[in-house]
Short mmCIF file of C-alpha atoms and ligand atoms in Angstrom, two decimals:
data_model
loop_
_atom_site.label_atom_id
_atom_site.label_comp_id
_atom_site.label_asym_id
_atom_site.label_seq_id
_atom_site.Cartn_x
_atom_site.Cartn_y
_atom_site.Cartn_z
CA UNK A 1 151.46 127.11 138.83
CA UNK A 2 149.54 130.35 138.48
CA UNK A 3 145.76 130.24 138.70
CA UNK A 4 143.30 132.99 138.04
CA UNK A 5 140.12 130.97 137.75
CA UNK A 6 137.07 133.23 138.16
CA UNK A 7 133.99 131.83 139.99
CA UNK A 8 132.22 131.51 136.61
CA UNK A 9 132.69 132.69 133.02
CA UNK A 10 130.14 135.50 132.82
CA UNK A 11 128.91 138.31 135.04
CA UNK A 12 125.26 139.02 134.35
CA UNK A 13 122.53 140.69 136.39
CA UNK A 14 124.92 141.48 139.24
CA UNK A 15 126.38 137.97 139.71
CA UNK A 16 128.68 135.38 138.20
CA UNK A 17 126.85 132.85 136.06
CA UNK A 18 127.87 129.80 134.07
CA UNK A 19 126.36 127.88 131.21
CA UNK A 20 128.46 124.80 130.61
CA UNK A 21 126.72 124.29 127.28
CA UNK A 22 128.91 127.10 125.88
CA UNK A 23 132.06 126.12 123.97
CA UNK A 24 134.92 125.64 126.47
CA UNK A 25 138.06 127.73 126.09
CA UNK A 26 141.23 128.31 128.09
CA UNK A 27 142.92 131.44 129.31
CA UNK A 28 146.67 131.03 128.91
CA UNK A 29 149.42 132.90 130.74
CA UNK A 30 151.53 134.12 127.81
CA UNK A 31 154.78 134.03 129.79
CA UNK A 32 154.66 130.27 130.38
CA UNK A 33 151.90 128.83 128.20
CA UNK A 34 150.15 127.56 131.38
CA UNK A 35 146.37 127.37 131.50
CA UNK A 36 145.32 129.79 134.26
CA UNK A 37 141.54 129.63 133.80
CA UNK A 38 138.95 127.52 132.00
CA UNK A 39 135.83 129.23 130.73
CA UNK A 40 132.84 128.74 128.47
CA UNK A 41 131.75 131.00 125.64
CA UNK A 42 128.36 132.62 126.10
CA UNK A 43 125.42 130.67 124.75
CA UNK A 44 122.49 132.49 123.09
CA UNK A 45 120.65 132.12 126.42
CA UNK A 46 123.43 133.93 128.34
CA UNK A 47 123.58 136.67 125.70
CA UNK A 48 119.82 137.21 125.88
CA UNK A 49 119.91 137.26 129.67
CA UNK A 50 122.71 139.84 129.69
CA UNK A 51 120.91 142.13 127.27
CA UNK A 52 117.58 141.84 129.11
CA UNK A 53 119.32 142.58 132.45
CA UNK A 54 121.07 145.57 130.92
CA UNK A 55 117.84 146.86 129.45
CA UNK A 56 116.08 146.65 132.81
CA UNK A 57 118.96 148.22 134.78
CA UNK A 58 119.34 151.03 132.26
CA UNK A 59 115.86 152.41 133.01
CA UNK A 60 116.53 152.49 136.76
CA UNK A 61 119.99 153.98 136.27
CA UNK A 62 118.89 156.71 133.85
CA UNK A 63 116.19 157.78 136.34
CA UNK A 64 118.80 158.54 139.02
CA UNK A 65 120.04 162.08 139.54
CA UNK A 66 123.20 162.44 137.42
CA UNK A 67 125.24 163.37 140.48
CA UNK A 68 124.26 160.04 142.07
CA UNK A 69 125.40 158.17 138.94
CA UNK A 70 128.67 160.05 139.05
CA UNK A 71 129.19 159.09 142.69
CA UNK A 72 128.98 155.37 141.85
CA UNK A 73 131.61 155.76 139.13
CA UNK A 74 133.93 157.72 141.39
CA UNK A 75 133.59 155.07 144.12
CA UNK A 76 134.48 152.42 141.56
CA UNK A 77 137.57 154.46 140.65
CA UNK A 78 138.63 154.51 144.31
CA UNK A 79 138.19 150.73 144.62
CA UNK A 80 140.26 150.13 141.49
CA UNK A 81 143.07 152.23 142.95
CA UNK A 82 142.88 150.53 146.36
CA UNK A 83 143.19 147.13 144.66
CA UNK A 84 145.74 148.19 142.09
CA UNK A 85 148.34 145.64 143.18
CA UNK A 86 145.95 142.68 142.98
CA UNK A 87 144.36 143.92 139.74
CA UNK A 88 147.76 144.54 138.17
CA UNK A 89 148.90 141.00 138.98
CA UNK A 90 145.75 139.65 137.37
CA UNK A 91 146.25 141.88 134.31
CA UNK A 92 149.82 140.57 134.02
CA UNK A 93 148.54 136.97 134.11
CA UNK A 94 145.78 137.82 131.61
CA UNK A 95 148.08 139.62 129.13
CA UNK A 96 151.70 138.75 129.95
CA UNK A 97 152.52 142.46 130.24
CA UNK A 98 155.26 143.26 132.79
CA UNK A 99 154.01 144.12 136.28
CA UNK A 100 156.17 147.24 135.94
CA UNK A 101 153.67 148.38 133.28
CA UNK A 102 150.39 147.05 134.64
CA UNK A 103 150.94 148.77 138.00
CA UNK A 104 150.93 152.18 136.30
CA UNK A 105 148.98 151.83 133.05
CA UNK A 106 145.98 149.52 133.41
CA UNK A 107 143.70 149.61 136.48
CA UNK A 108 145.04 153.11 137.17
CA UNK A 109 144.09 154.46 133.73
CA UNK A 110 140.72 152.70 134.09
CA UNK A 111 140.27 154.48 137.41
CA UNK A 112 141.11 157.79 135.75
CA UNK A 113 138.31 157.21 133.22
CA UNK A 114 135.78 156.34 135.93
CA UNK A 115 136.80 159.37 137.96
CA UNK A 116 136.72 161.71 134.96
CA UNK A 117 133.32 160.60 133.66
CA UNK A 118 131.96 160.31 137.22
CA UNK A 119 132.94 163.95 137.63
CA UNK A 120 131.20 165.20 134.50
CA UNK A 121 128.08 163.01 134.74
CA UNK A 122 126.20 165.86 136.38
CA UNK A 123 127.20 168.46 133.81
CA UNK A 124 125.92 166.74 130.68
CA UNK A 125 123.37 169.26 129.52
CA UNK A 126 121.64 170.52 126.42
CA UNK A 127 121.09 174.05 125.16
CA UNK A 128 118.32 176.60 124.85
CA UNK A 129 117.62 178.05 121.42
CA UNK A 130 115.72 181.37 121.27
CA UNK A 131 113.15 181.50 118.42
CA UNK A 132 111.59 184.96 118.84
CA UNK A 133 108.74 184.60 121.31
CA UNK A 134 109.04 180.80 121.08
CA UNK A 135 112.07 178.76 122.02
CA UNK A 136 113.47 175.25 121.78
CA UNK A 137 115.63 173.33 124.16
CA UNK A 138 117.66 170.18 123.84
CA UNK A 139 118.51 167.41 126.25
CA UNK A 140 121.17 164.75 125.92
CA UNK A 141 119.48 161.40 126.41
CA UNK A 142 121.18 158.05 126.88
CA UNK A 143 121.18 155.67 123.92
CA UNK A 144 120.08 152.65 125.97
CA UNK A 145 121.96 149.35 125.95
CA UNK A 146 125.51 149.64 124.57
CA UNK A 147 127.73 146.75 123.60
CA UNK A 148 131.48 147.05 124.20
CA UNK A 149 133.88 144.68 122.45
CA UNK A 150 137.52 144.68 123.50
CA UNK A 151 140.97 143.80 122.16
CA UNK A 152 143.53 141.89 124.25
CA UNK A 153 146.25 144.45 124.76
CA UNK A 154 144.62 146.61 127.47
CA UNK A 155 141.66 144.57 128.75
CA UNK A 156 140.92 146.55 131.91
CA UNK A 157 141.58 149.94 130.37
CA UNK A 158 139.43 149.19 127.33
CA UNK A 159 136.53 147.99 129.53
CA UNK A 160 136.76 151.21 131.60
CA UNK A 161 137.21 153.53 128.61
CA UNK A 162 133.94 152.18 127.23
CA UNK A 163 131.96 151.64 130.45
CA UNK A 164 132.80 154.95 132.15
CA UNK A 165 131.38 157.34 129.52
CA UNK A 166 128.52 154.96 128.66
CA UNK A 167 127.35 154.70 132.27
CA UNK A 168 127.96 158.40 133.02
CA UNK A 169 125.50 159.23 130.24
CA UNK A 170 122.83 156.89 131.67
CA UNK A 171 123.38 153.85 129.45
CA UNK A 172 123.89 150.21 130.43
CA UNK A 173 126.57 148.00 128.91
CA UNK A 174 127.18 144.42 127.92
CA UNK A 175 130.92 143.99 127.46
CA UNK A 176 132.64 141.17 125.61
CA UNK A 177 136.36 141.01 126.31
CA UNK A 178 138.76 139.46 123.85
CA UNK A 179 138.65 135.67 124.17
CA UNK A 180 142.41 135.85 124.87
CA UNK A 181 142.02 138.10 127.94
CA UNK A 182 138.72 137.31 129.66
CA UNK A 183 139.67 138.16 133.26
CA UNK A 184 140.07 141.91 133.83
CA UNK A 185 136.57 142.97 132.79
CA UNK A 186 135.02 140.52 135.28
CA UNK A 187 136.79 142.39 138.09
CA UNK A 188 135.41 145.69 136.82
CA UNK A 189 131.91 144.17 136.90
CA UNK A 190 132.41 143.06 140.53
CA UNK A 191 133.76 146.47 141.52
CA UNK A 192 130.90 148.42 139.93
CA UNK A 193 128.40 146.37 141.97
CA UNK A 194 130.43 147.02 145.10
CA UNK A 195 130.41 150.73 144.28
CA UNK A 196 126.60 150.73 144.16
CA UNK A 197 125.71 150.21 140.49
CA UNK A 198 122.40 148.41 139.97
CA UNK A 199 122.59 144.71 139.09
CA UNK A 200 122.66 144.33 135.32
CA UNK A 201 124.09 147.76 134.56
CA UNK A 202 127.46 146.37 133.46
CA UNK A 203 127.55 142.77 132.31
CA UNK A 204 130.41 140.69 130.95
CA UNK A 205 129.90 137.82 128.52
CA UNK A 206 132.75 135.73 127.17
CA UNK A 207 133.57 134.28 123.81
CA UNK A 208 135.11 134.93 120.42
CA UNK A 209 133.84 136.87 117.40
CA UNK A 210 130.60 134.96 117.03
CA UNK A 211 129.48 136.03 120.51
CA UNK A 212 130.24 139.63 119.55
CA UNK A 213 128.33 139.23 116.29
CA UNK A 214 125.31 137.77 118.10
CA UNK A 215 125.31 140.63 120.58
CA UNK A 216 125.31 143.28 117.87
CA UNK A 217 122.45 141.64 115.99
CA UNK A 218 120.08 141.82 118.98
CA UNK A 219 117.34 144.48 118.65
CA UNK A 220 117.83 145.59 122.27
CA UNK A 221 121.23 147.04 121.35
CA UNK A 222 121.49 150.78 120.59
CA UNK A 223 125.22 151.10 120.10
CA UNK A 224 128.41 149.14 119.67
CA UNK A 225 131.89 150.33 120.58
CA UNK A 226 134.69 148.13 119.24
CA UNK A 227 138.41 148.17 119.91
CA UNK A 228 140.02 145.82 117.41
CA UNK A 229 141.57 145.44 113.99
CA UNK A 230 140.40 147.10 110.76
CA UNK A 231 139.04 143.84 109.26
CA UNK A 232 136.94 143.21 112.40
CA UNK A 233 135.88 146.86 112.34
CA UNK A 234 134.49 146.43 108.83
CA UNK A 235 132.37 143.46 109.93
CA UNK A 236 131.12 145.08 113.12
CA UNK A 237 130.36 148.38 111.38
CA UNK A 238 128.38 146.54 108.68
CA UNK A 239 126.44 144.53 111.27
CA UNK A 240 125.66 147.70 113.21
CA UNK A 241 124.51 149.44 110.03
CA UNK A 242 121.96 146.72 109.50
CA UNK A 243 120.20 147.75 112.70
CA UNK A 244 121.03 151.51 112.28
CA UNK A 245 122.97 151.36 115.53
CA UNK A 246 125.48 153.94 116.73
CA UNK A 247 129.15 152.97 116.53
CA UNK A 248 132.53 153.85 117.90
CA UNK A 249 135.40 152.12 116.11
CA UNK A 250 138.87 152.14 117.68
CA UNK A 251 140.93 150.26 115.11
CA UNK A 252 144.49 149.61 114.04
CA UNK A 253 147.30 151.83 112.86
CA UNK A 254 150.71 152.15 111.22
CA UNK A 255 151.62 155.46 112.71
CA UNK A 256 154.60 157.66 111.80
CA UNK A 257 157.06 159.11 114.29
CA UNK A 258 159.07 161.86 112.57
CA UNK A 259 162.38 162.96 114.04
CA UNK A 260 163.99 166.12 112.67
CA UNK A 261 167.69 166.96 112.77
CA UNK A 262 167.14 169.55 115.52
CA UNK A 263 165.41 167.09 117.89
CA UNK A 264 166.72 166.21 121.33
CA UNK A 265 168.12 162.81 120.41
CA UNK A 266 167.83 161.11 123.82
CA UNK A 267 164.18 162.16 124.13
CA UNK A 268 163.48 161.03 120.58
CA UNK A 269 165.12 157.66 121.29
CA UNK A 270 163.01 157.31 124.48
CA UNK A 271 159.88 158.03 122.44
CA UNK A 272 160.86 155.52 119.75
CA UNK A 273 161.40 152.86 122.43
CA UNK A 274 158.05 153.59 124.08
CA UNK A 275 156.35 153.79 120.69
CA UNK A 276 157.55 150.34 119.62
CA UNK A 277 158.44 148.14 122.58
CA UNK A 278 156.10 149.11 125.43
CA UNK A 279 153.56 146.30 125.94
CA UNK A 280 155.84 144.28 123.62
CA UNK A 281 154.70 146.47 120.75
CA UNK A 282 151.05 145.52 121.13
CA UNK A 283 149.64 149.06 121.10
CA UNK A 284 147.33 150.36 118.39
CA UNK A 285 148.81 153.87 118.31
CA UNK A 286 152.44 152.75 118.14
CA UNK A 287 154.80 154.84 116.02
CA UNK A 288 156.13 151.88 114.06
CA UNK A 289 157.42 153.90 111.10
CA UNK A 290 160.24 155.93 112.58
CA UNK A 291 161.29 158.57 110.01
CA UNK A 292 164.66 160.01 110.98
CA UNK A 293 166.30 162.94 109.19
CA UNK A 294 169.31 161.65 107.24
CA UNK A 295 171.71 164.06 109.01
CA UNK A 296 171.16 162.35 112.37
CA UNK A 297 170.26 158.83 111.28
CA UNK A 298 173.60 157.26 112.24
CA UNK A 299 173.74 158.90 115.70
CA UNK A 300 170.09 158.17 116.39
CA UNK A 301 170.39 154.53 115.39
CA UNK A 302 173.49 154.02 117.48
CA UNK A 303 171.77 155.33 120.64
CA UNK A 304 168.54 153.48 119.85
CA UNK A 305 170.32 150.14 119.39
CA UNK A 306 172.50 150.64 122.48
CA UNK A 307 169.53 151.45 124.70
CA UNK A 308 167.36 148.68 123.24
CA UNK A 309 170.11 146.19 124.08
CA UNK A 310 169.44 147.04 127.76
CA UNK A 311 165.83 145.79 127.62
CA UNK A 312 165.13 143.15 130.28
CA UNK A 313 163.07 140.41 128.73
CA UNK A 314 161.56 137.71 130.89
CA UNK A 315 159.22 136.90 133.77
CA UNK A 316 156.56 139.62 133.71
CA UNK A 317 155.90 139.23 137.45
CA UNK A 318 159.51 140.24 138.19
CA UNK A 319 159.45 144.02 138.81
CA UNK A 320 162.77 144.40 136.94
CA UNK A 321 161.37 142.99 133.69
CA UNK A 322 160.42 145.55 131.09
CA UNK A 323 159.63 143.39 128.05
CA UNK A 324 157.14 140.54 128.37
CA UNK A 325 155.87 137.97 125.87
CA UNK A 326 153.37 138.46 123.08
CA UNK A 327 149.79 137.49 123.81
CA UNK A 328 149.76 134.08 122.09
CA UNK A 329 151.81 131.67 120.06
CA UNK A 330 149.74 132.65 117.00
CA UNK A 331 150.65 136.31 117.50
CA UNK A 332 154.31 135.37 117.96
CA UNK A 333 154.27 133.40 114.70
CA UNK A 334 152.61 136.32 112.93
CA UNK A 335 155.29 138.72 114.15
CA UNK A 336 158.09 136.29 113.23
CA UNK A 337 156.61 136.09 109.72
CA UNK A 338 156.77 139.91 109.46
CA UNK A 339 160.40 139.84 110.61
CA UNK A 340 161.14 137.23 107.93
CA UNK A 341 159.43 139.45 105.35
CA UNK A 342 161.53 142.42 106.46
CA UNK A 343 164.72 140.43 105.92
CA UNK A 344 163.56 138.95 102.62
CA UNK A 345 162.61 142.38 101.25
CA UNK A 346 166.03 143.84 102.03
CA UNK A 347 165.69 145.70 105.33
CA UNK A 348 168.80 145.55 107.52
CA UNK A 349 168.30 143.82 110.86
CA UNK A 350 170.10 145.89 113.51
CA UNK A 351 169.11 144.12 116.71
CA UNK A 352 166.72 141.35 117.81
CA UNK A 353 164.78 139.47 115.20
CA UNK A 354 164.13 136.24 117.02
CA UNK A 355 163.14 134.34 120.11
CA UNK A 356 165.46 135.20 123.03
CA UNK A 357 167.95 132.39 123.55
CA UNK A 358 167.61 132.32 127.32
CA UNK A 359 163.81 131.98 127.35
CA UNK A 360 162.88 128.37 128.03
CA UNK A 361 159.71 129.16 129.95
CA UNK A 362 157.25 128.09 127.26
CA UNK A 363 156.21 131.71 126.82
CA UNK A 364 155.67 133.62 123.58
CA UNK A 365 158.70 135.91 123.66
CA UNK A 366 160.31 137.85 120.81
CA UNK A 367 163.26 140.19 121.15
CA UNK A 368 162.75 143.91 120.56
CA UNK A 369 163.66 144.18 116.89
CA UNK A 370 165.00 147.12 114.88
CA UNK A 371 165.22 147.27 111.09
CA UNK A 372 167.21 150.00 109.35
CA UNK A 373 167.05 150.93 105.67
CA UNK A 374 163.33 150.31 105.49
CA UNK A 375 161.55 151.71 102.43
CA UNK A 376 157.91 152.75 102.14
CA UNK A 377 156.94 149.81 99.94
CA UNK A 378 158.17 147.05 102.28
CA UNK A 379 155.59 144.90 104.05
CA UNK A 380 156.92 145.90 107.48
CA UNK A 381 156.38 149.58 106.60
CA UNK A 382 152.84 149.09 105.33
CA UNK A 383 151.10 146.54 107.55
CA UNK A 384 150.26 146.66 111.24
CA UNK A 385 152.55 144.12 112.95
CA UNK A 386 151.35 144.47 116.56
CA UNK A 387 154.64 143.28 117.96
CA UNK A 388 158.05 144.69 118.95
CA UNK A 389 159.32 145.57 115.47
CA UNK A 390 160.61 149.08 114.73
CA UNK A 391 161.17 150.20 111.15
CA UNK A 392 163.64 153.03 110.61
CA UNK A 393 163.21 155.09 107.45
CA UNK A 394 165.26 158.15 106.57
CA UNK A 395 164.15 161.42 104.96
CA UNK A 396 165.58 164.66 103.60
CA UNK A 397 162.91 167.34 103.81
CA UNK A 398 159.66 168.29 105.42
CA UNK A 399 157.26 168.08 102.47
CA UNK A 400 158.66 164.71 101.50
CA UNK A 401 158.29 163.19 104.96
CA UNK A 402 154.75 164.50 105.46
CA UNK A 403 153.67 162.97 102.15
CA UNK A 404 155.26 159.65 103.01
CA UNK A 405 153.89 159.67 106.58
CA UNK A 406 150.38 160.21 105.23
CA UNK A 407 150.77 157.55 102.52
CA UNK A 408 148.82 154.89 104.40
CA UNK A 409 145.23 153.75 104.78
CA UNK A 410 145.57 154.18 108.56
CA UNK A 411 145.35 157.43 110.53
CA UNK A 412 145.34 156.65 114.22
CA UNK A 413 148.28 158.62 115.58
CA UNK A 414 151.51 160.43 114.69
CA UNK A 415 154.44 162.09 116.40
CA UNK A 416 157.00 164.76 115.56
CA UNK A 417 160.25 165.63 117.33
CA UNK A 418 161.77 169.03 116.65
CA UNK A 419 162.99 171.99 118.67
CA UNK A 420 161.38 174.38 116.15
CA UNK A 421 157.97 175.13 117.65
CA UNK A 422 156.53 176.43 114.37
CA UNK A 423 157.64 173.33 112.52
CA UNK A 424 156.16 171.11 115.24
CA UNK A 425 152.75 172.72 114.82
CA UNK A 426 153.00 172.84 111.01
CA UNK A 427 153.71 169.09 110.86
CA UNK A 428 151.00 168.21 113.40
CA UNK A 429 148.50 170.17 111.30
CA UNK A 430 149.55 168.41 108.10
CA UNK A 431 149.52 164.84 109.44
CA UNK A 432 146.42 162.76 108.77
CA UNK A 433 145.98 161.31 112.24
CA UNK A 434 143.43 161.46 115.04
CA UNK A 435 146.08 162.15 117.68
CA UNK A 436 149.44 163.88 117.17
CA UNK A 437 152.17 164.27 119.74
CA UNK A 438 154.84 166.96 119.62
CA UNK A 439 158.07 165.96 121.39
CA UNK A 440 156.56 162.93 123.11
CA UNK A 441 154.66 159.80 122.10
CA UNK A 442 151.77 157.56 123.18
CA UNK A 443 150.52 159.58 126.13
CA UNK A 444 146.74 159.17 126.26
CA UNK A 445 145.36 160.87 129.38
CA UNK A 446 141.59 160.59 129.73
CA UNK A 447 141.24 164.38 129.52
CA UNK A 448 142.05 164.38 125.78
CA UNK A 449 140.05 162.76 122.96
CA UNK A 450 141.53 159.64 121.38
CA UNK A 451 140.60 157.94 118.12
CA UNK A 452 141.47 157.57 114.49
CA UNK A 453 140.84 159.01 111.04
CA UNK A 454 140.76 157.14 107.69
CA UNK A 455 140.60 153.35 108.25
CA UNK A 456 141.68 153.68 111.89
CA UNK A 457 138.30 154.51 113.25
CA UNK A 458 135.09 156.38 113.74
CA UNK A 459 134.25 158.45 116.82
CA UNK A 460 136.38 159.34 119.80
CA UNK A 461 136.95 157.88 123.23
CA UNK A 462 137.78 159.89 126.35
CA UNK A 463 137.33 163.58 127.13
CA UNK A 464 134.05 165.43 126.65
CA UNK A 465 134.08 164.21 123.04
CA UNK A 466 133.00 160.74 124.24
CA UNK A 467 129.75 162.19 125.61
CA UNK A 468 128.59 162.87 122.05
CA UNK A 469 129.06 159.20 121.25
CA UNK A 470 127.02 157.88 124.18
CA UNK A 471 124.07 160.29 124.03
CA UNK A 472 121.49 161.42 121.52
CA UNK A 473 119.91 164.84 121.35
CA UNK A 474 116.21 165.39 121.96
CA UNK A 475 114.83 168.72 120.80
CA UNK A 476 111.70 170.24 122.33
CA UNK A 477 110.01 173.19 120.59
CA UNK A 478 108.00 175.33 123.01
CA UNK A 479 105.31 177.61 121.50
CA UNK A 480 104.38 180.65 123.60
CA UNK A 481 101.64 182.04 121.30
CA UNK A 482 98.67 180.85 119.26
CA UNK A 483 98.87 178.30 116.46
CA UNK A 484 98.28 179.70 112.97
CA UNK A 485 96.61 177.51 110.34
CA UNK A 486 95.70 178.30 106.70
CA UNK A 487 92.02 177.39 107.13
P1 NAD B 501 140.45 141.64 116.68
O1 NAD B 501 139.92 142.56 115.66
O2 NAD B 501 140.90 140.31 116.28
O3 NAD B 501 139.35 141.41 117.85
C1 NAD B 501 138.81 142.48 118.58
C2 NAD B 501 137.55 142.01 119.27
O4 NAD B 501 136.52 141.82 118.29
C3 NAD B 501 137.67 140.67 120.01
O5 NAD B 501 136.95 140.76 121.23
C4 NAD B 501 137.02 139.70 119.05
O6 NAD B 501 136.49 138.56 119.69
C5 NAD B 501 135.91 140.55 118.48
N1 NAD B 501 135.38 140.13 117.18
C6 NAD B 501 136.03 139.48 116.19
N2 NAD B 501 135.20 139.29 115.14
C7 NAD B 501 134.01 139.83 115.47
C8 NAD B 501 132.75 139.95 114.81
N3 NAD B 501 132.57 139.48 113.58
N4 NAD B 501 131.74 140.57 115.45
C9 NAD B 501 131.91 141.07 116.69
N5 NAD B 501 133.07 140.97 117.37
C10 NAD B 501 134.12 140.36 116.77
O7 NAD B 501 141.59 142.48 117.41
P2 NAD B 501 142.65 141.97 118.48
O8 NAD B 501 143.59 141.06 117.76
O9 NAD B 501 141.95 141.52 119.70
O10 NAD B 501 143.39 143.33 118.84
C11 NAD B 501 144.39 143.87 118.04
C12 NAD B 501 143.84 144.96 117.15
O11 NAD B 501 143.14 145.91 117.91
C13 NAD B 501 144.94 145.72 116.44
O12 NAD B 501 144.58 145.96 115.11
C14 NAD B 501 145.01 147.01 117.21
O13 NAD B 501 145.54 148.09 116.50
C15 NAD B 501 143.59 147.23 117.59
N6 NAD B 501 143.49 148.10 118.76
C16 NAD B 501 143.00 149.37 118.61
C17 NAD B 501 142.94 150.24 119.68
C18 NAD B 501 142.42 151.64 119.52
O14 NAD B 501 142.06 152.25 120.52
N7 NAD B 501 142.36 152.20 118.34
C19 NAD B 501 143.36 149.80 120.95
C20 NAD B 501 143.85 148.50 121.06
C21 NAD B 501 143.90 147.66 119.97
#
């Protein structure tokens, strides 16, 4: 029996707190269906306390020298790395993702964000604008109290990707993890205190959408950053608009991965596997529409199917496992319904398509699934599945594939494989996507901006670009001469 019970549900004002009046909910280990923690959703009193604590801590924090703020974030990064094993095990229990993945992609990428933004905290500056004998200057001020709302696929990374730039810029944060993965963000809150952050600077409150909605509606909140689906994004954006609050929206996708006839086939197959089956397909930027040039479709599919058959599905805590369960039984049912739609609409099932026969653990497993002969109008080619389902579409020429790749409401990411460097750049320029990869897929180092266009989002996370989304500009005009007046 695995247990990951935290001392209490919420982390507010520098300590764990509980309010048993909040609706109880369970955290379930997706690999077995076991309850690993019992928590309570935040009551209005907890939410108010978190926001008031954040508001108080923000003033103290913003008054520190930026280099001192940066030091706290860099210390937190070091602690995350020192505890990577323990944090990765917890992330695996929280999400069901294989330990093979969590050891390299979760606390470690969170640490990268804290280190990166800790490093640039002291170089966030404004500009001086000459105006003849007068001049103006600008400063980048913090926004105040920011709310972060997370999805369940990368709970620790999402908390860090939001907290690191927010805190580096002098803001405080109240973070609400997904109700399906409440554990990782609590550890980040503990670690930030240990690293020297003031009590109340980073708070975690638990609960489902209504807790998020209540947070956003509070007048103390200056900004909301959401990672979630497009329908949730619409609601959160509208609620933020009501209070004229700043937003960052990291939403869903249905991204294209285009493979030309001159591509290195093994590399392209590796990318298609990573772009569809890593984290059991639960990645927003996944390249789920794999467009393969018709001249290489048969060879590509043969290698893709053969290599996918080697996937090791099972116990995520076993270091040999590379495909874990989906997050919940509801998500598994949703993905199975998409697979059924793919079959019903005439796509050809090449491999997978069901629950693995040897999985009797009570977990929410689905086999990595490949459909061939998918057409643009099929449900599986249009809607975000958020599960291990790859759709293979074939194409003849460049203009055609670009038009088809862009024929979606989403625009999070895209990839192109070709050995023609000019074509690679031409396609990347033509694709309507916030992030494009040439000859790789799904690499998101903190040094580069990440975010979507069209329905996939507003704003950018990571890199210097994130600074613009966690600061506001103050302009000061300085007069050096006399003031003229008409009378
Ligand atoms: P979701 O939209 O169901 O929930 C996201 C978060 O929003 C949860 O914490 C949820 O409790 C909260 N929420 C729901 N309704 C709310 C409301 N009315 N007000 C405030 N908060 C509310 O998404 P999910 O199922 O947790 O995650 C999967 C989705 O997230 C997919 O669409 C995926 O593409 C997207 N995603 C995007 C990125 C990105 O960076 N672009 C990263 C990961 C996941």
